[in-house]
Every structure is written in structure tokens, then in C-alpha cells.
XYZ file of C-alpha atoms in Angstrom:
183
model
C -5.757 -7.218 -22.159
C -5.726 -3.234 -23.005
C -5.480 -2.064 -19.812
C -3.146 -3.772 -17.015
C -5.084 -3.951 -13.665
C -1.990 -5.109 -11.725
C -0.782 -2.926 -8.359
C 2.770 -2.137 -8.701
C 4.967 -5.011 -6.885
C 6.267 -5.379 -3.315
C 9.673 -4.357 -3.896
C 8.857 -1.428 -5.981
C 6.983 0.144 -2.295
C 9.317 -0.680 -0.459
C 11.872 0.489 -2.404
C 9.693 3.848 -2.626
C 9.165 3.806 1.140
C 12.647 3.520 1.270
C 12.998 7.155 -0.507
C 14.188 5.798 -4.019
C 12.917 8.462 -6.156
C 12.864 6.691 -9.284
C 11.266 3.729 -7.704
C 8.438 6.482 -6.050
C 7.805 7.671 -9.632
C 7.014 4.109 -11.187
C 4.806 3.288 -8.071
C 2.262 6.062 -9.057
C 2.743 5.934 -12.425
C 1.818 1.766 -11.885
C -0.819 2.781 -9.704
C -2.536 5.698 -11.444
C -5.197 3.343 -13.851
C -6.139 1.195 -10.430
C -6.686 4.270 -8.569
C -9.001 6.078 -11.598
C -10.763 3.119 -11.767
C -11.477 3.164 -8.017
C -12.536 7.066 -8.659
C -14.414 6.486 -11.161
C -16.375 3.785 -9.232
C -17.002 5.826 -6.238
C -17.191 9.326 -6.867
C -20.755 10.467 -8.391
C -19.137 12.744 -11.190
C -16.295 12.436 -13.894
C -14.981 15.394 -12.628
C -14.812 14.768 -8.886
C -13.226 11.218 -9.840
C -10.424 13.089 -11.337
C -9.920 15.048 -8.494
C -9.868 12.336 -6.466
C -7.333 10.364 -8.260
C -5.162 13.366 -8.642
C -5.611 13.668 -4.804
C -4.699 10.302 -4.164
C -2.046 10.233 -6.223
C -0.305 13.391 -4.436
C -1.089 11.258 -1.262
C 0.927 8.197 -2.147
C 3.906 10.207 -3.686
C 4.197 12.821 -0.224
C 3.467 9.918 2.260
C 4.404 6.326 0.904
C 6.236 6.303 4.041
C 3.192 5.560 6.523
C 1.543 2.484 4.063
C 2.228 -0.256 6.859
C 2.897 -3.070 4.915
C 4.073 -2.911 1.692
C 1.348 -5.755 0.192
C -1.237 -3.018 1.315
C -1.014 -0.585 -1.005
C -4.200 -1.301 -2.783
C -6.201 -1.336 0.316
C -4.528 1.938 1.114
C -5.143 3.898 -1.863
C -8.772 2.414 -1.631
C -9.502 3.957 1.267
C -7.440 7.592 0.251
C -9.932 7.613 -2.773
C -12.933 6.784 -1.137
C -12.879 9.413 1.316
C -11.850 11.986 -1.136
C -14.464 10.952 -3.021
C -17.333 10.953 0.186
C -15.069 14.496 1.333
C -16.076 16.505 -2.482
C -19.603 14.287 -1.932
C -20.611 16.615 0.869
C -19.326 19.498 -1.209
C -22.779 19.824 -2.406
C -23.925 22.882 -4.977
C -23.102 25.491 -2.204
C -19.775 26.336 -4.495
C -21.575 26.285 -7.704
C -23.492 28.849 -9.969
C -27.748 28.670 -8.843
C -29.527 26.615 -11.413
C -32.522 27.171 -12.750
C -35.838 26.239 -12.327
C -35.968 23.639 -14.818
C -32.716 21.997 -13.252
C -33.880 21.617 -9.611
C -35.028 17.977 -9.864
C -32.011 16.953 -11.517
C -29.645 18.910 -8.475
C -31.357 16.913 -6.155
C -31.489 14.042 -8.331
C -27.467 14.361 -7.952
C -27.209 15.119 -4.904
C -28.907 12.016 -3.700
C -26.688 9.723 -5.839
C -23.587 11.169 -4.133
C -25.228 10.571 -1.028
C -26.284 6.768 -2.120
C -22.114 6.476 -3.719
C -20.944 7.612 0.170
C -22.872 4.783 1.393
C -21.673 2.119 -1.149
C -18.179 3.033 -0.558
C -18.598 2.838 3.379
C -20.335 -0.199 3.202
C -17.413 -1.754 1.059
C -14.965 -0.166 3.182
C -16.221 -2.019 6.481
C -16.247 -5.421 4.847
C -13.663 -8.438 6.365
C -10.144 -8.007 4.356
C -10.530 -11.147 2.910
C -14.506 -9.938 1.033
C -13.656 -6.833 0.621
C -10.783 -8.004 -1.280
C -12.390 -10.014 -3.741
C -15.209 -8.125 -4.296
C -12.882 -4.812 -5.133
C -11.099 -7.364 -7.614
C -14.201 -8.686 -9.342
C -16.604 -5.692 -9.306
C -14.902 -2.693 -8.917
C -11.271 -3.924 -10.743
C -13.384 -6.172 -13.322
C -11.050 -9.260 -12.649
C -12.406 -12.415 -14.177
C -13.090 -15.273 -11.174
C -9.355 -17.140 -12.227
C -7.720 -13.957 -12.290
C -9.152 -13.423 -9.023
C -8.840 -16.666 -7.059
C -5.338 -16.838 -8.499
C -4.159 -13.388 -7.262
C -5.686 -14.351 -4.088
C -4.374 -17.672 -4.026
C -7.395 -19.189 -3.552
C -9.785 -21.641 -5.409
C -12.257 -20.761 -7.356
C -15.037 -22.127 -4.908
C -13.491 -20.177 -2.061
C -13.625 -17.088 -4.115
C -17.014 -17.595 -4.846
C -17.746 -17.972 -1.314
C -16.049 -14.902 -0.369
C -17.892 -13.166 -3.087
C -21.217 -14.365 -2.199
C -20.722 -13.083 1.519
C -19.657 -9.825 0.353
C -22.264 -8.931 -1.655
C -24.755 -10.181 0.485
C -23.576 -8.095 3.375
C -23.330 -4.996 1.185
C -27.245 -6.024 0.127
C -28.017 -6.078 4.022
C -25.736 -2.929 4.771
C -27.688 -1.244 2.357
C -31.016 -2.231 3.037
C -32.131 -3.893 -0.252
C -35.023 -5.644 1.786
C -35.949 -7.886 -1.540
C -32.759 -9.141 -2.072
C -32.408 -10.271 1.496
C -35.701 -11.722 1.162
C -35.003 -14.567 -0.818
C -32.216 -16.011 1.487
């Protein structure tokens, strides 16, 4: 595997929480590739995904201190990026240089992918726990269905299960009337 997908351990956050400062620096350091890869899944440009990660990552080093529970942390920083990401989303071309003519479909064209990446990343966010954990694992993280079930510690059917629900409820959430169709 070239890239490790694993969240930095329980006793490394609380250690952190605790104020160790070399255990603080390994905990963002260990979670800096899960939190671009969230970025990069929710935010509707490469630059505004690197914004948010850098956001997020300021976040958990100034206040590691108010994670609850220590196995949350990828939950946490979930949410942190996701609303950085809807937060620069409503940033819309205000800030930026007028475009020209030529360039107007393709502004709006943006514009209302940012919009549709808000949605996807509320919809995921008000998922049960238990889907929304599986489904960040397998679709956003790219986990294979073991790697899943295992971290989880549950079978592969129940996985499957969980996954199934998810992404049906994001399909209903988000109004994709064929897909809910055929069930």
C-alpha cells in the first residue's frame, strides 16, 4: 500500500489532549493524508481543498483538547473539513477577478458543483454513526470491504448492509428519483 489510510491511534490523542507536544505533532502529521483526502473529496476545487486541510489541520493542533472521545477523531476532523469546505463553497466569485464573456457558463457551471459538493457532504454528515462510518471508509477513504469490516469489527455481510443503507439514503437525501425507483 503507497499511501497509509490509518487515523493516528488512541493513545497518541490522548496523549496530545493531554498537552504532550511531541505526541500533538505526530497526531497531525498521522492525520494530514486522511484529512486531504477528505478535502479533496468535498471541496469543489484543488485549491479550496488545500485550504481546507491546512484549516483543519490548525484546528486539531490549537484545540485537540475539545475532541470528546479520543476514538473520534476521524469523525471530528470530518466534520472540521466539511464545513470549511461548504464555508469557502459560499465564497462564490465575489473575491475574484470578472471573467469574461466566454467564461460565464463555466462560473456558473462551478458554482453549481460547489453548491451540489455542500449537499453531498451534508447529506453524509447526517447519516447514523455506524453508515456514515463505513461509507467514509469505503468511498471517500477507498478501504477495500475486509479492510473495512475488519476496522469496524464487523463481518463482511454487516458491512455490506451498512453500506447499502448508506448509500441508499444519500440517493433519497439527494433526490436521485431513478435510483430510488428500482427499490
Amino acid at each position: 500500500m503507497a499511501e497509509r489510510t490509518d487515523w493516528p491511534g488512541e493513545s497518541l490523542v490522548a496523549a496530545a489532549q493531554a498537552g504532550d507536544l511531541d505526541s500533538l505533532t505526530a497526531l497531525v502529521a498521522g492525520a494530514h493524508p486522511n484529512v486531504r483526502r477528505f478535502a479533496y473529496s468535498l471541496c469543489a476545487s484543488r485549491e479550496d481543498a488545500e485550504d481546507a486541510a491546512q484549516e483543519a489541520l490548525i484546528i486539531l493542533y490549537r484545540r485537540i483538547g475539545m475532541l470528546r472521545a479520543s476514538g473520534a477523531l476521524a469523525s471530528w476532523m470530518f466534520r472540521i473539513v466539511r464545513n470549511e469546505c461548504l464555508r469557502r463553497a459560499r465564497l462564490v466569485p465575489r473575491e475574484r477577478a470578472p471573467l469574461p464573456d466566454s467564461a460565464v457558463l463555466s462560473a456558473e457551471d462551478e458554482v453549481l458543483r460547489r453548491l451540489e459538493a455542500g449537499r453531498v457532504a451534508e447529506a453524509i454528515a447526517a447519516l447514523p454513526a455506524d453508515q456514515r462510518r463505513v461509507l467514509i471508509m469505503r468511498d471517500v477513504q477507498g478501504h477495500s470491504g475486509r479492510a473495512t469490516a475488519d476496522a469496524l469489527g464487523l463481518g463482511t455481510a454487516a458491512m455490506k448492509s451498512r453500506l447499502h443503507r448508506a448509500r441508499a439514503a444519500l440517493r433519497l437525501t439527494l433526490g436521485d428519483t431513478r435510483a430510488a425507483a428500482h427499490h
